[in-house]
Structure formats: C-alpha cells, structure tokens
Short mmCIF file of C-alpha atoms and ligand atoms in Angstrom, two decimals:
data_model
loop_
_atom_site.label_atom_id
_atom_site.label_comp_id
_atom_site.label_asym_id
_atom_site.label_seq_id
_atom_site.Cartn_x
_atom_site.Cartn_y
_atom_site.Cartn_z
CA UNK C 1 109.22 53.72 31.83
CA UNK C 2 105.56 53.61 31.16
CA UNK C 3 103.33 53.17 33.89
CA UNK C 4 102.12 50.18 32.33
CA UNK C 5 105.87 48.71 32.71
CA UNK C 6 106.09 50.02 36.45
CA UNK C 7 103.26 48.15 37.28
CA UNK C 8 104.16 44.99 35.79
CA UNK C 9 107.87 45.47 37.59
CA UNK C 10 106.61 45.95 40.60
CA UNK C 11 104.25 43.29 40.13
CA UNK C 12 107.12 40.56 39.48
CA UNK C 13 109.07 41.80 42.30
CA UNK C 14 107.08 41.29 44.67
CA UNK C 15 105.73 37.89 42.60
CA UNK C 16 102.22 38.26 41.96
CA UNK C 17 100.22 35.94 40.07
CA UNK C 18 98.63 38.34 37.68
CA UNK C 19 97.64 35.65 35.42
CA UNK C 20 95.99 32.49 36.79
CA UNK C 21 94.47 29.69 34.51
CA UNK C 22 91.57 27.83 36.04
CA UNK C 23 90.93 24.16 34.42
CA UNK C 24 87.50 24.16 36.06
CA UNK C 25 86.95 20.82 34.75
CA UNK C 26 88.22 18.16 32.93
CA UNK C 27 84.94 16.93 31.57
CA UNK C 28 84.53 17.51 27.66
CA UNK C 29 81.67 17.11 25.31
CA UNK C 30 84.88 16.89 22.39
CA UNK C 31 87.63 14.98 22.36
CA UNK C 32 90.32 16.31 20.58
CA UNK C 33 92.81 14.96 18.66
CA UNK C 34 95.59 17.40 20.20
CA UNK C 35 94.15 17.59 23.82
CA UNK C 36 96.66 17.38 26.82
CA UNK C 37 93.91 16.47 29.17
CA UNK C 38 93.12 13.38 27.92
CA UNK C 39 94.91 10.87 25.62
CA UNK C 40 93.55 9.34 22.90
CA UNK C 41 92.71 6.14 24.67
CA UNK C 42 91.23 8.12 27.84
CA UNK C 43 87.40 8.68 27.45
CA UNK C 44 85.87 12.04 28.09
CA UNK C 45 82.95 11.81 30.30
CA UNK C 46 80.47 14.71 30.18
CA UNK C 47 79.80 15.61 33.99
CA UNK C 48 82.42 16.93 36.00
CA UNK C 49 83.42 14.51 38.58
CA UNK C 50 82.79 14.72 42.70
CA UNK C 51 86.71 15.50 43.16
CA UNK C 52 86.85 18.59 41.33
CA UNK C 53 87.08 21.62 43.39
CA UNK C 54 83.59 23.20 44.57
CA UNK C 55 82.03 26.68 44.67
CA UNK C 56 82.71 27.11 48.34
CA UNK C 57 86.62 26.54 47.40
CA UNK C 58 86.51 28.39 44.15
CA UNK C 59 85.37 31.47 46.97
CA UNK C 60 88.17 31.15 49.09
CA UNK C 61 90.45 30.46 46.30
CA UNK C 62 89.37 33.61 44.62
CA UNK C 63 89.60 35.71 47.61
CA UNK C 64 93.25 34.73 48.61
CA UNK C 65 93.98 35.29 44.89
CA UNK C 66 92.79 38.48 44.79
CA UNK C 67 94.63 39.56 48.22
CA UNK C 68 97.65 38.45 46.38
CA UNK C 69 97.03 40.97 43.39
CA UNK C 70 96.18 38.51 40.59
CA UNK C 71 93.92 40.16 37.97
CA UNK C 72 93.28 38.24 35.13
CA UNK C 73 91.31 34.89 35.24
CA UNK C 74 91.26 32.82 32.37
CA UNK C 75 88.93 30.00 32.63
CA UNK C 76 89.22 26.76 30.89
CA UNK C 77 88.34 22.79 30.84
CA UNK C 78 87.85 20.62 29.50
CA UNK C 79 84.85 22.27 28.70
CA UNK C 80 84.66 24.82 31.34
CA UNK C 81 80.79 25.79 30.45
CA UNK C 82 80.03 21.92 31.57
CA UNK C 83 80.24 22.97 34.94
CA UNK C 84 76.67 23.61 36.09
CA UNK C 85 77.68 26.39 38.45
CA UNK C 86 79.91 27.93 35.89
CA UNK C 87 77.81 31.07 36.00
CA UNK C 88 77.76 30.94 39.89
CA UNK C 89 81.76 30.69 39.52
CA UNK C 90 82.16 33.11 37.14
CA UNK C 91 80.10 35.70 38.83
CA UNK C 92 81.70 35.56 42.17
CA UNK C 93 85.39 36.25 40.52
CA UNK C 94 83.68 38.95 38.48
CA UNK C 95 82.56 40.47 42.12
CA UNK C 96 86.05 40.57 43.21
CA UNK C 97 87.16 42.60 40.43
CA UNK C 98 89.14 39.77 38.04
CA UNK C 99 89.59 40.23 34.54
CA UNK C 100 88.19 37.41 33.13
CA UNK C 101 88.48 35.55 29.86
CA UNK C 102 86.85 31.56 28.75
CA UNK C 103 88.23 29.39 26.78
CA UNK C 104 85.63 27.04 24.81
CA UNK C 105 84.91 24.81 22.35
CA UNK C 106 81.66 26.77 21.85
CA UNK C 107 79.60 23.67 21.17
CA UNK C 108 76.95 24.86 24.32
CA UNK C 109 76.67 28.22 23.82
CA UNK C 110 73.05 29.27 22.62
CA UNK C 111 70.71 32.46 22.94
CA UNK C 112 70.48 32.02 26.77
CA UNK C 113 74.36 31.16 27.67
CA UNK C 114 75.04 34.25 25.43
CA UNK C 115 72.83 36.46 27.17
CA UNK C 116 74.44 35.18 30.30
CA UNK C 117 77.97 35.74 28.86
CA UNK C 118 76.56 39.39 28.05
CA UNK C 119 76.15 39.91 31.62
CA UNK C 120 79.24 38.64 33.08
CA UNK C 121 81.13 41.06 29.99
CA UNK C 122 84.27 39.15 30.10
CA UNK C 123 87.32 40.57 28.58
CA UNK C 124 87.32 37.96 26.00
CA UNK C 125 86.13 34.49 25.00
CA UNK C 126 88.24 32.45 22.96
CA UNK C 127 87.01 29.66 20.75
CA UNK C 128 88.81 27.00 18.88
CA UNK C 129 88.87 26.75 15.20
CA UNK C 130 90.38 23.87 13.42
CA UNK C 131 88.90 23.63 9.95
CA UNK C 132 87.07 25.90 7.38
CA UNK C 133 84.35 23.27 7.49
CA UNK C 134 82.85 20.35 9.32
CA UNK C 135 84.74 17.85 7.69
CA UNK C 136 87.80 18.71 9.44
CA UNK C 137 86.89 20.82 11.99
CA UNK C 138 84.12 17.87 13.55
CA UNK C 139 86.97 15.20 12.33
CA UNK C 140 89.72 17.13 15.15
CA UNK C 141 87.30 17.41 17.68
CA UNK C 142 85.77 14.55 17.65
CA UNK C 143 82.53 16.10 18.11
CA UNK C 144 79.67 15.99 15.36
CA UNK C 145 78.34 19.27 14.61
CA UNK C 146 80.68 21.38 16.56
CA UNK C 147 81.89 23.20 13.68
CA UNK C 148 78.37 24.86 12.98
CA UNK C 149 77.90 24.95 17.09
CA UNK C 150 81.34 27.26 16.92
CA UNK C 151 80.21 29.51 13.75
CA UNK C 152 76.64 30.05 15.71
CA UNK C 153 78.68 30.53 18.72
CA UNK C 154 80.72 33.63 17.45
CA UNK C 155 78.01 34.98 15.80
CA UNK C 156 75.57 35.20 18.95
CA UNK C 157 78.68 36.64 21.17
CA UNK C 158 79.73 39.27 18.16
CA UNK C 159 76.06 40.64 18.40
CA UNK C 160 76.46 41.34 22.26
CA UNK C 161 79.17 43.19 21.59
CA UNK C 162 81.58 40.53 23.18
CA UNK C 163 84.95 40.08 22.26
CA UNK C 164 85.86 37.10 20.45
CA UNK C 165 89.18 35.75 20.17
CA UNK C 166 89.94 32.36 17.90
CA UNK C 167 92.56 29.87 18.89
CA UNK C 168 93.70 27.66 15.54
CA UNK C 169 96.28 24.73 16.36
CA UNK C 170 97.58 24.33 13.09
CA UNK C 171 98.24 20.36 12.22
CA UNK C 172 98.46 17.83 9.74
CA UNK C 173 94.71 17.25 9.36
CA UNK C 174 94.29 21.15 8.89
CA UNK C 175 97.22 22.59 7.00
CA UNK C 176 95.76 22.29 3.45
CA UNK C 177 92.98 24.94 4.36
CA UNK C 178 94.61 27.30 6.41
CA UNK C 179 94.30 30.07 4.18
CA UNK C 180 90.47 29.69 4.39
CA UNK C 181 90.71 29.16 8.18
CA UNK C 182 92.38 32.44 8.50
CA UNK C 183 89.57 34.12 5.93
CA UNK C 184 86.73 32.24 8.21
CA UNK C 185 88.22 34.25 10.98
CA UNK C 186 88.28 37.41 9.23
CA UNK C 187 84.90 37.24 7.86
CA UNK C 188 83.55 36.11 11.19
CA UNK C 189 85.23 39.61 12.67
CA UNK C 190 86.87 38.08 15.79
CA UNK C 191 89.06 40.56 17.57
CA UNK C 192 91.95 38.30 17.83
CA UNK C 193 93.00 34.59 15.73
CA UNK C 194 96.04 33.18 16.87
CA UNK C 195 97.98 30.42 15.70
CA UNK C 196 100.00 27.81 16.96
CA UNK C 197 101.66 24.04 15.92
CA UNK C 198 103.75 22.95 18.79
CA UNK C 199 101.84 20.31 20.12
CA UNK C 200 102.12 19.13 24.09
CA UNK C 201 102.28 15.91 25.19
CA UNK C 202 99.59 14.41 27.37
CA UNK C 203 99.75 14.94 30.65
CA UNK C 204 99.77 11.10 31.52
CA UNK C 205 103.00 11.42 29.66
CA UNK C 206 101.32 10.00 26.49
CA UNK C 207 102.48 11.06 23.08
CA UNK C 208 99.63 10.26 20.95
CA UNK C 209 98.54 14.28 20.66
CA UNK C 210 101.94 14.92 19.17
CA UNK C 211 100.66 12.30 16.17
CA UNK C 212 98.56 15.26 14.83
CA UNK C 213 101.70 17.57 14.80
CA UNK C 214 103.33 19.02 11.25
CA UNK C 215 105.84 17.24 9.83
CA UNK C 216 109.18 19.16 9.16
CA UNK C 217 108.50 20.01 5.60
CA UNK C 218 105.14 20.90 6.39
CA UNK C 219 106.37 23.26 9.01
CA UNK C 220 109.16 24.69 6.91
CA UNK C 221 106.12 25.33 4.94
CA UNK C 222 103.85 27.26 7.41
CA UNK C 223 106.68 29.27 9.08
CA UNK C 224 107.59 30.13 5.14
CA UNK C 225 103.79 30.90 4.21
CA UNK C 226 101.45 33.85 4.81
CA UNK C 227 99.38 32.76 7.61
CA UNK C 228 98.74 34.41 9.65
CA UNK C 229 101.45 36.78 8.19
CA UNK C 230 104.39 36.68 6.62
CA UNK C 231 108.20 35.51 7.48
CA UNK C 232 109.90 38.78 8.53
CA UNK C 233 113.50 38.57 7.94
CA UNK C 234 115.47 39.92 11.17
CA UNK C 235 118.76 40.66 11.37
CA UNK C 236 120.25 37.76 13.88
CA UNK C 237 121.00 38.86 17.71
CA UNK C 238 124.75 38.61 18.44
CA UNK C 239 125.58 35.74 20.95
CA UNK C 240 125.16 38.59 24.05
CA UNK C 241 121.99 39.64 22.86
CA UNK C 242 120.26 36.27 22.30
CA UNK C 243 121.65 35.49 25.84
CA UNK C 244 119.36 38.09 27.38
CA UNK C 245 116.27 37.24 25.92
CA UNK C 246 113.82 36.64 28.42
CA UNK C 247 112.28 33.41 29.21
CA UNK C 248 108.80 32.50 30.05
CA UNK C 249 107.18 34.11 32.77
CA UNK C 250 105.65 30.56 34.09
CA UNK C 251 106.01 30.83 38.27
CA UNK C 252 106.47 34.60 38.53
CA UNK C 253 103.30 36.21 36.71
CA UNK C 254 101.32 33.16 35.94
CA UNK C 255 99.94 30.12 37.33
CA UNK C 256 97.76 27.13 36.84
CA UNK C 257 95.13 25.38 38.86
CA UNK C 258 93.72 22.42 37.81
CA UNK C 259 90.11 20.87 38.46
CA UNK C 260 91.15 19.07 41.52
CA UNK C 261 92.93 21.92 42.85
CA UNK C 262 96.48 21.15 42.27
CA UNK C 263 98.54 24.32 41.34
CA UNK C 264 101.11 24.76 38.59
CA UNK C 265 103.55 27.16 37.36
CA UNK C 266 101.82 27.00 34.06
CA UNK C 267 98.90 24.61 32.45
CA UNK C 268 101.99 23.13 30.37
CA UNK C 269 104.45 22.49 33.17
CA UNK C 270 103.22 20.43 35.08
CA UNK C 271 105.40 20.12 38.43
CA UNK C 272 102.62 20.45 41.49
CA UNK C 273 103.39 23.59 43.73
CA UNK C 274 100.70 21.74 45.95
CA UNK C 275 96.87 21.63 46.36
CA UNK C 276 94.73 24.00 47.77
CA UNK C 277 92.73 21.07 49.22
CA UNK C 278 95.38 20.98 51.75
CA UNK C 279 97.19 24.16 51.97
CA UNK C 280 96.45 27.76 50.78
CA UNK C 281 97.08 29.14 47.45
CA UNK C 282 99.51 31.66 49.21
CA UNK C 283 101.60 28.94 51.30
CA UNK C 284 101.90 27.10 47.96
CA UNK C 285 103.08 30.13 45.99
CA UNK C 286 105.31 31.76 48.74
CA UNK C 287 107.07 28.39 50.05
CA UNK C 288 110.44 27.45 49.60
CA UNK C 289 110.11 25.28 46.26
CA UNK C 290 113.86 24.31 44.02
CA UNK C 291 111.58 24.91 40.81
CA UNK C 292 110.18 27.78 41.65
CA UNK C 293 113.16 29.31 43.18
CA UNK C 294 114.56 28.47 39.53
CA UNK C 295 111.89 29.90 37.65
CA UNK C 296 112.03 33.02 39.31
CA UNK C 297 115.88 32.98 39.33
CA UNK C 298 116.67 31.71 35.92
CA UNK C 299 115.48 34.75 33.46
CA UNK C 300 116.84 34.67 30.43
CA UNK C 301 118.26 31.81 27.94
CA UNK C 302 121.80 33.16 28.99
CA UNK C 303 121.32 31.59 32.39
CA UNK C 304 120.15 28.38 30.93
CA UNK C 305 123.55 26.10 30.82
CA UNK C 306 121.64 24.06 28.13
CA UNK C 307 121.34 27.05 25.76
CA UNK C 308 124.41 29.30 26.10
CA UNK C 309 126.42 27.42 23.70
CA UNK C 310 123.63 26.94 20.84
CA UNK C 311 124.24 28.24 17.39
CA UNK C 312 120.29 28.50 17.25
CA UNK C 313 119.68 30.71 20.49
CA UNK C 314 118.96 33.81 18.28
CA UNK C 315 115.55 32.05 16.73
CA UNK C 316 114.49 29.48 19.86
CA UNK C 317 111.23 30.02 21.76
CA UNK C 318 111.44 27.18 24.48
CA UNK C 319 108.69 26.56 26.27
CA UNK C 320 109.62 25.36 29.99
CA UNK C 321 106.84 23.01 29.99
CA UNK C 322 107.68 20.94 26.86
CA UNK C 323 110.95 20.88 27.93
CA UNK C 324 109.54 19.66 31.14
CA UNK C 325 106.95 16.97 29.74
CA UNK C 326 109.82 16.00 27.10
CA UNK C 327 113.02 15.07 29.45
CA UNK C 328 111.77 15.73 32.89
CA UNK C 329 113.89 18.91 33.31
CA UNK C 330 112.27 22.48 32.40
CA UNK C 331 115.98 24.15 31.77
CA UNK C 332 116.90 21.39 29.19
CA UNK C 333 116.87 21.42 25.63
CA UNK C 334 114.45 19.02 23.82
CA UNK C 335 113.65 17.93 20.04
CA UNK C 336 110.76 20.46 19.55
CA UNK C 337 112.99 23.73 20.24
CA UNK C 338 115.69 22.33 18.22
CA UNK C 339 113.49 21.60 15.24
CA UNK C 340 111.53 24.75 15.48
CA UNK C 341 114.81 26.77 16.02
CA UNK C 342 116.69 25.36 13.23
CA UNK C 343 114.11 25.87 10.74
CA UNK C 344 113.06 29.44 11.73
CA UNK C 345 117.09 29.90 11.23
CA UNK C 346 117.34 28.57 8.00
CA UNK C 347 114.41 30.31 6.47
CA UNK C 348 115.82 33.73 8.37
CA UNK C 349 119.09 33.24 6.17
CA UNK C 350 117.04 32.16 2.99
CA UNK C 351 115.38 35.25 3.26
CA UNK C 352 118.71 37.47 4.28
CA UNK C 353 118.53 40.30 1.59
CA UNK C 354 121.97 40.38 0.64
CA UNK C 355 122.12 36.55 0.16
CA UNK C 356 121.76 36.84 -3.64
CA UNK C 357 124.83 39.19 -4.24
CA UNK C 358 126.90 36.89 -1.51
CA UNK C 359 125.99 33.75 -3.62
CA UNK C 360 126.96 35.78 -6.72
CA UNK C 361 130.30 36.76 -5.36
CA UNK P 1 79.71 65.79 43.51
CA UNK P 2 79.54 62.17 44.04
CA UNK P 3 81.56 59.85 41.75
CA UNK P 4 82.27 56.29 42.26
CA UNK P 5 83.62 53.63 40.16
CA UNK P 6 81.81 51.29 38.29
CA UNK P 7 81.42 47.82 40.03
CA UNK P 8 82.08 46.01 37.07
CA UNK P 9 85.60 47.38 35.92
CA UNK P 10 88.01 44.97 36.88
CA UNK P 11 91.20 46.28 38.95
CA UNK P 12 94.15 45.60 41.14
CA UNK P 13 96.44 47.92 43.64
CA UNK P 14 100.00 46.49 43.59
CA UNK P 15 102.62 48.36 45.60
CA UNK P 16 100.57 51.64 45.19
CA UNK P 17 100.25 51.70 41.69
CA UNK P 18 96.76 50.64 39.71
CA UNK P 19 95.59 48.85 36.93
CA UNK P 20 92.49 49.21 35.46
CA UNK P 21 90.40 47.10 32.72
CA UNK P 22 87.80 48.08 30.79
CA UNK P 23 85.82 44.88 29.68
CA UNK P 24 84.05 46.28 26.69
CA UNK P 25 87.09 47.83 25.16
CA UNK P 26 89.75 45.56 26.55
CA UNK P 27 91.63 48.69 26.82
CA UNK P 28 94.36 48.99 30.11
CA UNK P 29 94.37 51.89 32.15
CA UNK P 30 97.48 51.90 34.39
CA UNK P 31 97.76 54.77 37.36
CA UNK P 32 100.24 56.24 39.04
CA UNK P 33 100.38 56.32 42.95
CA UNK P 34 97.72 59.63 43.40
CA UNK P 35 95.56 57.95 40.55
CA UNK P 36 95.12 54.90 42.37
CA UNK P 37 94.66 56.49 45.59
CA UNK P 38 91.82 58.65 44.21
CA UNK P 39 90.38 55.25 42.20
CA UNK P 40 90.72 53.72 45.58
CA UNK P 41 88.57 56.54 47.36
CA UNK P 42 85.81 56.77 44.48
CA UNK P 43 83.40 54.40 46.47
CA UNK P 44 80.39 56.69 45.82
CA UNK P 45 80.78 57.55 49.69
CA UNK P 46 83.03 60.32 49.91
CA UNK P 47 82.91 63.82 47.82
CA UNK P 48 85.58 64.98 45.08
CA UNK P 49 86.29 67.98 47.72
CA UNK P 50 86.79 65.62 50.45
CA UNK P 51 88.87 63.04 48.31
CA UNK P 52 90.96 66.53 47.23
CA UNK P 53 91.44 66.61 51.11
CA UNK P 54 92.95 63.56 51.60
CA UNK P 55 95.21 63.85 48.42
CA UNK P 56 96.23 67.02 49.67
CA UNK P 57 97.17 65.54 52.51
CA UNK P 58 99.15 62.34 51.77
CA UNK P 59 101.05 63.96 48.82
CA UNK P 60 101.98 67.19 49.60
CA UNK P 61 99.96 69.81 47.23
CA UNK P 62 98.24 72.43 47.82
CA UNK P 63 94.45 72.83 48.08
CA UNK P 64 93.84 74.07 44.65
CA UNK P 65 96.22 71.80 42.90
CA UNK P 66 94.54 68.86 44.90
CA UNK P 67 91.06 69.82 43.88
CA UNK P 68 92.15 70.55 40.10
CA UNK P 69 93.95 67.35 39.83
CA UNK P 70 91.26 65.02 41.41
CA UNK P 71 88.55 66.99 39.21
CA UNK P 72 90.63 66.32 35.70
CA UNK P 73 91.19 62.78 37.04
CA UNK P 74 87.65 62.18 37.79
CA UNK P 75 86.50 63.54 34.29
CA UNK P 76 88.77 61.34 32.25
CA UNK P 77 87.86 58.19 34.53
CA UNK P 78 84.00 58.55 33.65
CA UNK P 79 84.92 59.72 29.86
CA UNK P 80 86.49 56.39 29.84
CA UNK P 81 83.78 54.66 31.33
CA UNK P 82 85.12 53.39 34.15
CA UNK P 83 83.61 55.83 36.85
CA UNK P 84 80.18 57.57 37.28
CA UNK P 85 78.02 60.17 38.76
CA UNK P 86 75.45 59.49 41.55
S1 SF4 K 1 117.45 24.95 20.72
FE1 SF4 K 1 117.82 23.72 22.98
S2 SF4 K 1 119.74 24.51 23.21
FE2 SF4 K 1 118.89 25.93 21.66
S3 SF4 K 1 118.26 27.68 22.88
FE3 SF4 K 1 116.73 26.20 22.22
S4 SF4 K 1 116.53 25.37 23.93
FE4 SF4 K 1 118.23 26.21 24.06
#
C-alpha cells in the first residue's frame, strides 16, 4: 500500500471530511443556463445577502474543520469573488494550512485581483469555459463580455504562475464547437480541462437547467467522439467485479456548506445535515443521521438494491445527488444513469475488437 | 541548524500520518509516522539535533540513525520547497 493510500484509508476510517466545498455566496454576475443554484425564473442578485455566513462564522468553521483534519477547501458561489471579504476569508483559511481551490466565472479578475490571488497561492483556480467565442459563451452565461473576461483572467493568472483549470459543461448550445473549445484550452496553456455533460436540477427542484442538456443522439456522438479523448474499449467487468465498484465518497470524504450555513454531504446531494448557525459542524458530521450512516455504510454498487440486477452496472457512473434530486432517494436508479450507462455500453460493444469477426461467422 | 516548515504549505496530520501539498506545483507529499513527527517539530524553534533526540526516544532508533534520518529528511523537504533554513 502506498503512503498516500494509507493516509486516505485512515482518513476514511476516521470519517475526516478531507474535501469541503464552500458556497461563499449565492450572488452572481452571470446567469448560466444550466445553473443549479438559481433557476431561470429566479433573478440573480449582485450583492451577497445578509443571511449569508459572516467572516467570524467562517473563522470558527475553519478552526473546526482544521481540527477534524479537513485539508482541501474549494470556494465557489454564485460567484465567490463577489464577496467583498473574499480575500479576508481566503487568507484566514490559508493561515490554517488548508489547500485552496477557487471556482469562478472569471468576470471580476483584473490585474489587482490576480496579484492578490498570486499572494494567496491557491492550488488551482478553475474557470468555466462554455464556448470558443463570445457568441456562444456569453449566451450560456447570460453575461455580455464574459468570454473576453475569462480569456483575460486565464492569461493574468498564467502570467503569475497560478495553476488554472477549465471546466466545460457540454450542452446543446456549445456541442457543435467542442473541438474548438478544447483547442482554446490547450492554446491557453491551462493545467487541466474537464468536460462534463450531465446537468443537475436546480436546488429548488426546477428542471429548467436540464433543458440545455444534450439529447440522446448528441450524447452518443459526444461519447463516441474524440474530445477530450477517444472512447476506450474496455472488457466488460463480470457481475461480481461490477458489484465491487465504489460509489462516490459524499458524506465520507466530502461535504458542502451553503452560503447560509447548511451542511450537505455534497453540493448535489442537498439533504441538510444541519446548519452551522445553530450547531457546530462536528456535531452534525458526527451525529446519528440516517442519510450519513447509509452513505458511509453502502460503499459499492452491489450494496444498492436498485443496481444489483442491472445489466448496465459495469458501465454506470451514478451520482447519488442526481438520484436524490430526481427521485427523492439517493439509492434509487434515475433516468440519467440509465441513459448514460446504456449509451456507454452500446458504444463499448460497437468497439469490441472481435465484433467484426463475430458478425461474419 | 534550525529549519522550519514554510508557513504557506497546506498540511494535515491524521492518525499519525501526514499529507503535505506544495501549492506551487500541486504535488502531494504523504509522510509516514516518523516524517510526520519531524514535520510537526519543524517550527524553527528546535534544532535538528534536538529533533533527532525526540525521534530517538519515540521511535526506538539509535542516536546515529536518528541524526542521519532527520538530516536526510530535512534536506529532502528543503529541496522540495516545503521547508527552509533560518
Ligand atoms: S443504471 Fe441505474 S440501476 Fe443500473 S447501475 Fe446505474 S443507477 Fe444502478
């Protein structure tokens, strides 16, 4: 066992929330088509509201998280940089030896903010990139000029030696220019570029973000295409092996704290475990709680009744948060998982090396 | 010689083992129990010879071994940009 694995195993055994996503504010200067925080019918505000956690509350929270062993803090929003005290919060966390990452739309990043970020030394800053040009990117973000701003932000941070990651949600509007978006990331010299296509419902239950999702034909073409890399055929796991596949670590390694102090196992699994305005994080994290116990006890696909007999189990990458938002039960199967595992299975069998010969025989 | 861990290095010790992150390179440095203990002691106030004495006591190694281990470990931390000399 490597030293790193050993560290993670110990952390898991002691239920250390190693990675904590912090939604610093729900305020935003964009209104992305697929946003899970606010649905299309709700308006974003540019100023954080008074019920959001204060600097003092963050100080107490960070002290507690550090004591529990949390290491990675990911600051997100809305747009995290809209908080006037963003850097005070972030430097507090840095002093407590957290490894920091920041998710941003890049709109507010100028020379001054870039210099402050350089002093902060986050492990990485991640930007959303949705198009190869203003036409598509700005249409998706709903913010004029956001494409030029994010390109500028990437440049400013790279000049200062900060690691930059890109995140592209592949959807109907930008699907035709995927190759160019990928090339733009490469040319910008970013350190990582992640692509995803499964859109979560809004936290108020609205399905409006999912209207932007790829249809089945596009999904097939996307999986079968070459961006970010070609589909790699893999021999289908046996039933026994597939049952041993690990589920995601929400509620074990990871937690999310909303701008108002609600604690969730993950940003997508919005089952409240408590609120840090009323109770301490540790109380909620260590409390007897049905959802937490289930999440920690049920670790593999085979542990889920819904999945045991599924013919697509070997190809599924289910998300407990999406299952919860679509069915009310994180352990259930849900339409997105069926579609994606079925399409993956179909492509895999199309690429099976002996397929041609089999057909000929 | 006094060495201290750089103050902007993210790190945690869990159940005796440590994980360090170099924010400039994003590289992770997992440490075993001895490494984690040395890291903990590298606050710039204790000399490496005194750290070796602690390691000798706590990890059942002889004086020469402890001194050599501490020195080698501290050198590698310094090379990786995680610690520096006063
Ligand atoms: S498709 Fe549904 S039933 Fe099958 S493995 Fe995925 S989540 Fe489970």
